[in-house]
PDB file of C-alpha atoms in Angstrom:
ATOM      1  CA  UNK A   1     134.559 152.422 109.433  1.00 89.00           C
ATOM      2  CA  UNK A   2     136.285 150.909 106.400  1.00 91.00           C
ATOM      3  CA  UNK A   3     133.325 148.661 105.584  1.00 94.00           C
ATOM      4  CA  UNK A   4     130.983 151.659 105.630  1.00 93.00           C
ATOM      5  CA  UNK A   5     133.399 153.789 103.582  1.00 91.00           C
ATOM      6  CA  UNK A   6     133.706 150.970 101.022  1.00 94.00           C
ATOM      7  CA  UNK A   7     129.921 150.891 100.691  1.00 95.00           C
ATOM      8  CA  UNK A   8     129.387 147.345 101.998  1.00 95.00           C
ATOM      9  CA  UNK A   9     127.227 148.596 104.885  1.00 96.00           C
ATOM     10  CA  UNK A  10     125.175 151.709 105.538  1.00 95.00           C
ATOM     11  CA  UNK A  11     125.931 152.059 109.249  1.00 95.00           C
ATOM     12  CA  UNK A  12     128.634 151.127 111.727  1.00 92.00           C
ATOM     13  CA  UNK A  13     126.212 148.748 113.460  1.00 95.00           C
ATOM     14  CA  UNK A  14     125.469 146.968 110.177  1.00 96.00           C
ATOM     15  CA  UNK A  15     129.202 146.797 109.385  1.00 96.00           C
ATOM     16  CA  UNK A  16     130.015 145.352 112.805  1.00 95.00           C
ATOM     17  CA  UNK A  17     127.338 142.656 112.401  1.00 96.00           C
ATOM     18  CA  UNK A  18     128.664 141.809 108.922  1.00 96.00           C
ATOM     19  CA  UNK A  19     132.223 141.522 110.242  1.00 96.00           C
ATOM     20  CA  UNK A  20     131.236 139.397 113.238  1.00 95.00           C
ATOM     21  CA  UNK A  21     129.173 137.113 110.974  1.00 96.00           C
ATOM     22  CA  UNK A  22     132.218 136.649 108.713  1.00 95.00           C
ATOM     23  CA  UNK A  23     134.389 135.743 111.705  1.00 96.00           C
ATOM     24  CA  UNK A  24     131.899 133.319 113.295  1.00 96.00           C
ATOM     25  CA  UNK A  25     131.072 131.609 109.977  1.00 97.00           C
ATOM     26  CA  UNK A  26     134.757 130.993 109.207  1.00 96.00           C
ATOM     27  CA  UNK A  27     134.601 133.110 106.055  1.00 96.00           C
ATOM     28  CA  UNK A  28     137.237 135.531 107.441  1.00 95.00           C
ATOM     29  CA  UNK A  29     139.650 132.680 108.187  1.00 95.00           C
ATOM     30  CA  UNK A  30     139.157 131.272 104.685  1.00 95.00           C
ATOM     31  CA  UNK A  31     140.058 134.699 103.244  1.00 95.00           C
ATOM     32  CA  UNK A  32     143.135 134.807 105.507  1.00 95.00           C
ATOM     33  CA  UNK A  33     144.217 131.414 104.152  1.00 94.00           C
ATOM     34  CA  UNK A  34     143.799 132.755 100.597  1.00 94.00           C
ATOM     35  CA  UNK A  35     146.077 135.698 101.466  1.00 95.00           C
ATOM     36  CA  UNK A  36     148.730 133.388 102.939  1.00 93.00           C
ATOM     37  CA  UNK A  37     148.570 131.099  99.900  1.00 92.00           C
ATOM     38  CA  UNK A  38     148.743 134.021  97.453  1.00 95.00           C
ATOM     39  CA  UNK A  39     151.983 135.122  99.138  1.00 94.00           C
ATOM     40  CA  UNK A  40     153.525 131.642  98.869  1.00 92.00           C
ATOM     41  CA  UNK A  41     152.890 130.704 102.495  1.00 90.00           C
ATOM     42  CA  UNK A  42     151.900 127.305 103.821  1.00 88.00           C
ATOM     43  CA  UNK A  43     149.567 127.107 106.824  1.00 88.00           C
ATOM     44  CA  UNK A  44     150.620 123.508 107.462  1.00 88.00           C
ATOM     45  CA  UNK A  45     154.219 124.535 108.147  1.00 84.00           C
ATOM     46  CA  UNK A  46     155.239 124.237 111.788  1.00 86.00           C
ATOM     47  CA  UNK A  47     157.456 127.066 112.974  1.00 85.00           C
ATOM     48  CA  UNK A  48     160.767 126.128 114.581  1.00 94.00           C
ATOM     49  CA  UNK A  49     161.056 126.464 118.356  1.00 96.00           C
ATOM     50  CA  UNK A  50     163.599 128.624 120.160  1.00 97.00           C
ATOM     51  CA  UNK A  51     166.143 126.966 122.462  1.00 97.00           C
ATOM     52  CA  UNK A  52     165.172 129.106 125.448  1.00 98.00           C
ATOM     53  CA  UNK A  53     161.937 130.550 126.810  1.00 98.00           C
ATOM     54  CA  UNK A  54     162.487 133.277 129.392  1.00 98.00           C
ATOM     55  CA  UNK A  55     159.697 134.543 131.628  1.00 98.00           C
ATOM     56  CA  UNK A  56     159.525 138.288 132.179  1.00 98.00           C
ATOM     57  CA  UNK A  57     157.979 138.814 135.607  1.00 98.00           C
ATOM     58  CA  UNK A  58     156.474 141.872 137.214  1.00 97.00           C
ATOM     59  CA  UNK A  59     158.437 143.540 139.971  1.00 97.00           C
ATOM     60  CA  UNK A  60     155.310 145.235 141.380  1.00 95.00           C
ATOM     61  CA  UNK A  61     151.641 144.714 142.120  1.00 97.00           C
ATOM     62  CA  UNK A  62     149.279 146.919 140.152  1.00 97.00           C
ATOM     63  CA  UNK A  63     147.636 147.327 136.787  1.00 96.00           C
ATOM     64  CA  UNK A  64     149.158 147.361 133.321  1.00 95.00           C
ATOM     65  CA  UNK A  65     148.505 150.952 132.325  1.00 92.00           C
ATOM     66  CA  UNK A  66     150.692 151.026 129.200  1.00 92.00           C
ATOM     67  CA  UNK A  67     152.776 148.739 127.026  1.00 96.00           C
ATOM     68  CA  UNK A  68     155.245 150.554 124.798  1.00 97.00           C
ATOM     69  CA  UNK A  69     154.711 148.777 121.471  1.00 96.00           C
ATOM     70  CA  UNK A  70     157.778 150.228 119.763  1.00 97.00           C
ATOM     71  CA  UNK A  71     159.960 148.937 122.593  1.00 97.00           C
ATOM     72  CA  UNK A  72     158.409 145.470 122.317  1.00 98.00           C
ATOM     73  CA  UNK A  73     159.092 145.525 118.577  1.00 97.00           C
ATOM     74  CA  UNK A  74     162.703 146.556 119.160  1.00 96.00           C
ATOM     75  CA  UNK A  75     163.189 143.682 121.611  1.00 97.00           C
ATOM     76  CA  UNK A  76     161.802 141.222 119.063  1.00 97.00           C
ATOM     77  CA  UNK A  77     164.030 142.683 116.351  1.00 96.00           C
ATOM     78  CA  UNK A  78     167.157 142.391 118.521  1.00 96.00           C
ATOM     79  CA  UNK A  79     166.288 138.737 119.172  1.00 97.00           C
ATOM     80  CA  UNK A  80     166.249 138.178 115.412  1.00 95.00           C
ATOM     81  CA  UNK A  81     162.493 138.257 114.752  1.00 95.00           C
ATOM     82  CA  UNK A  82     162.821 141.344 112.571  1.00 91.00           C
ATOM     83  CA  UNK A  83     165.271 142.965 110.203  1.00 89.00           C
ATOM     84  CA  UNK A  84     167.715 145.672 111.194  1.00 86.00           C
ATOM     85  CA  UNK A  85     168.777 145.961 107.550  1.00 89.00           C
ATOM     86  CA  UNK A  86     167.248 144.438 104.435  1.00 89.00           C
ATOM     87  CA  UNK A  87     170.099 141.901 104.423  1.00 91.00           C
ATOM     88  CA  UNK A  88     169.318 140.738 107.971  1.00 89.00           C
ATOM     89  CA  UNK A  89     168.116 137.160 108.282  1.00 92.00           C
ATOM     90  CA  UNK A  90     164.898 136.568 110.222  1.00 94.00           C
ATOM     91  CA  UNK A  91     164.931 133.785 112.823  1.00 95.00           C
ATOM     92  CA  UNK A  92     161.406 132.323 112.772  1.00 93.00           C
ATOM     93  CA  UNK A  93     161.908 130.612 116.133  1.00 96.00           C
ATOM     94  CA  UNK A  94     162.425 133.750 118.240  1.00 97.00           C
ATOM     95  CA  UNK A  95     160.085 136.450 119.445  1.00 97.00           C
ATOM     96  CA  UNK A  96     157.963 137.855 122.234  1.00 98.00           C
ATOM     97  CA  UNK A  97     154.643 136.597 123.605  1.00 98.00           C
ATOM     98  CA  UNK A  98     152.744 139.097 125.739  1.00 98.00           C
ATOM     99  CA  UNK A  99     150.915 137.470 128.627  1.00 97.00           C
ATOM    100  CA  UNK A 100     149.199 140.634 129.894  1.00 97.00           C
ATOM    101  CA  UNK A 101     147.393 143.500 128.222  1.00 94.00           C
ATOM    102  CA  UNK A 102     146.479 147.025 129.216  1.00 91.00           C
ATOM    103  CA  UNK A 103     144.090 147.043 132.159  1.00 91.00           C
ATOM    104  CA  UNK A 104     145.088 143.617 133.516  1.00 95.00           C
ATOM    105  CA  UNK A 105     145.682 143.264 137.248  1.00 96.00           C
ATOM    106  CA  UNK A 106     149.230 142.068 137.961  1.00 97.00           C
ATOM    107  CA  UNK A 107     150.820 140.647 141.089  1.00 97.00           C
ATOM    108  CA  UNK A 108     154.515 140.902 141.877  1.00 97.00           C
ATOM    109  CA  UNK A 109     156.260 137.886 140.332  1.00 97.00           C
ATOM    110  CA  UNK A 110     153.469 137.243 137.825  1.00 98.00           C
ATOM    111  CA  UNK A 111     154.516 136.633 134.206  1.00 98.00           C
ATOM    112  CA  UNK A 112     154.026 139.640 131.947  1.00 98.00           C
ATOM    113  CA  UNK A 113     155.585 138.113 128.847  1.00 98.00           C
ATOM    114  CA  UNK A 114     157.735 135.324 127.443  1.00 98.00           C
ATOM    115  CA  UNK A 115     160.880 135.809 125.381  1.00 98.00           C
ATOM    116  CA  UNK A 116     161.727 133.041 122.916  1.00 98.00           C
ATOM    117  CA  UNK A 117     165.478 133.219 122.208  1.00 97.00           C
ATOM    118  CA  UNK A 118     168.291 131.113 120.798  1.00 97.00           C
ATOM    119  CA  UNK A 119     170.977 133.037 122.692  1.00 96.00           C
ATOM    120  CA  UNK A 120     170.416 132.849 126.462  1.00 96.00           C
ATOM    121  CA  UNK A 121     172.583 135.881 127.266  1.00 96.00           C
ATOM    122  CA  UNK A 122     170.807 138.032 124.669  1.00 95.00           C
ATOM    123  CA  UNK A 123     167.424 136.757 125.848  1.00 95.00           C
ATOM    124  CA  UNK A 124     168.179 137.657 129.464  1.00 95.00           C
ATOM    125  CA  UNK A 125     169.478 141.068 128.392  1.00 95.00           C
ATOM    126  CA  UNK A 126     166.320 141.747 126.389  1.00 96.00           C
ATOM    127  CA  UNK A 127     164.110 140.506 129.251  1.00 96.00           C
ATOM    128  CA  UNK A 128     165.054 143.596 131.246  1.00 95.00           C
ATOM    129  CA  UNK A 129     164.375 145.772 128.195  1.00 97.00           C
ATOM    130  CA  UNK A 130     160.978 144.124 127.724  1.00 98.00           C
ATOM    131  CA  UNK A 131     160.117 144.603 131.391  1.00 97.00           C
ATOM    132  CA  UNK A 132     160.721 148.335 130.892  1.00 97.00           C
ATOM    133  CA  UNK A 133     158.074 148.347 128.134  1.00 98.00           C
ATOM    134  CA  UNK A 134     155.376 147.626 130.734  1.00 98.00           C
ATOM    135  CA  UNK A 135     154.087 150.505 132.859  1.00 96.00           C
ATOM    136  CA  UNK A 136     152.544 149.139 136.056  1.00 96.00           C
ATOM    137  CA  UNK A 137     150.406 151.642 137.999  1.00 95.00           C
ATOM    138  CA  UNK A 138     148.710 151.415 141.388  1.00 94.00           C
ATOM    139  CA  UNK A 139     145.319 152.078 139.807  1.00 89.00           C
ATOM    140  CA  UNK A 140     143.981 151.460 136.340  1.00 83.00           C
ATOM    141  CA  UNK A 141     143.099 154.647 134.482  1.00 77.00           C
ATOM    142  CA  UNK A 142     140.025 153.746 132.442  1.00 76.00           C
ATOM    143  CA  UNK A 143     140.019 157.223 130.906  1.00 75.00           C
ATOM    144  CA  UNK A 144     142.896 156.402 128.531  1.00 73.00           C
ATOM    145  CA  UNK A 145     141.173 155.970 125.178  1.00 75.00           C
ATOM    146  CA  UNK A 146     141.965 153.027 122.943  1.00 73.00           C
ATOM    147  CA  UNK A 147     141.169 155.199 119.903  1.00 80.00           C
ATOM    148  CA  UNK A 148     141.902 158.906 120.126  1.00 83.00           C
ATOM    149  CA  UNK A 149     139.793 159.988 117.191  1.00 86.00           C
ATOM    150  CA  UNK A 150     138.312 159.059 113.846  1.00 82.00           C
ATOM    151  CA  UNK A 151     138.927 161.213 110.793  1.00 80.00           C
ATOM    152  CA  UNK A 152     136.106 161.109 108.295  1.00 73.00           C
TER     153      UNK A 152
END
């Protein structure tokens, strides 16, 4: 949509082809590296690793019907991956890695996500919170749209 609106393509199909060509050619990644560099970042920097990695496992069989993104973000923030106030320090070693996405089949005991934490008690506390962000249903509802509408 944005490529068409910007006048770089005349149709959505043409825009999609242009975008996919930029990804497959590596041109998109080169532009990403320019953005990182322009903001003072260094792609060669290795991020620190958290002391603990905690698996968040499903308590039920079923399908991932929803993942509450705001809840996932709050868990990451509480771990130290985000700022509560502008003075808050960000811990680059902590965070959340989602192992499942909407529509995935899940078995009881299967890993839904990983929490990377430097405080084991906090990590275990937030594991329960993260588990509550996943809605596991008996059947997958394919009728839930990914995009609800496009305003032109």
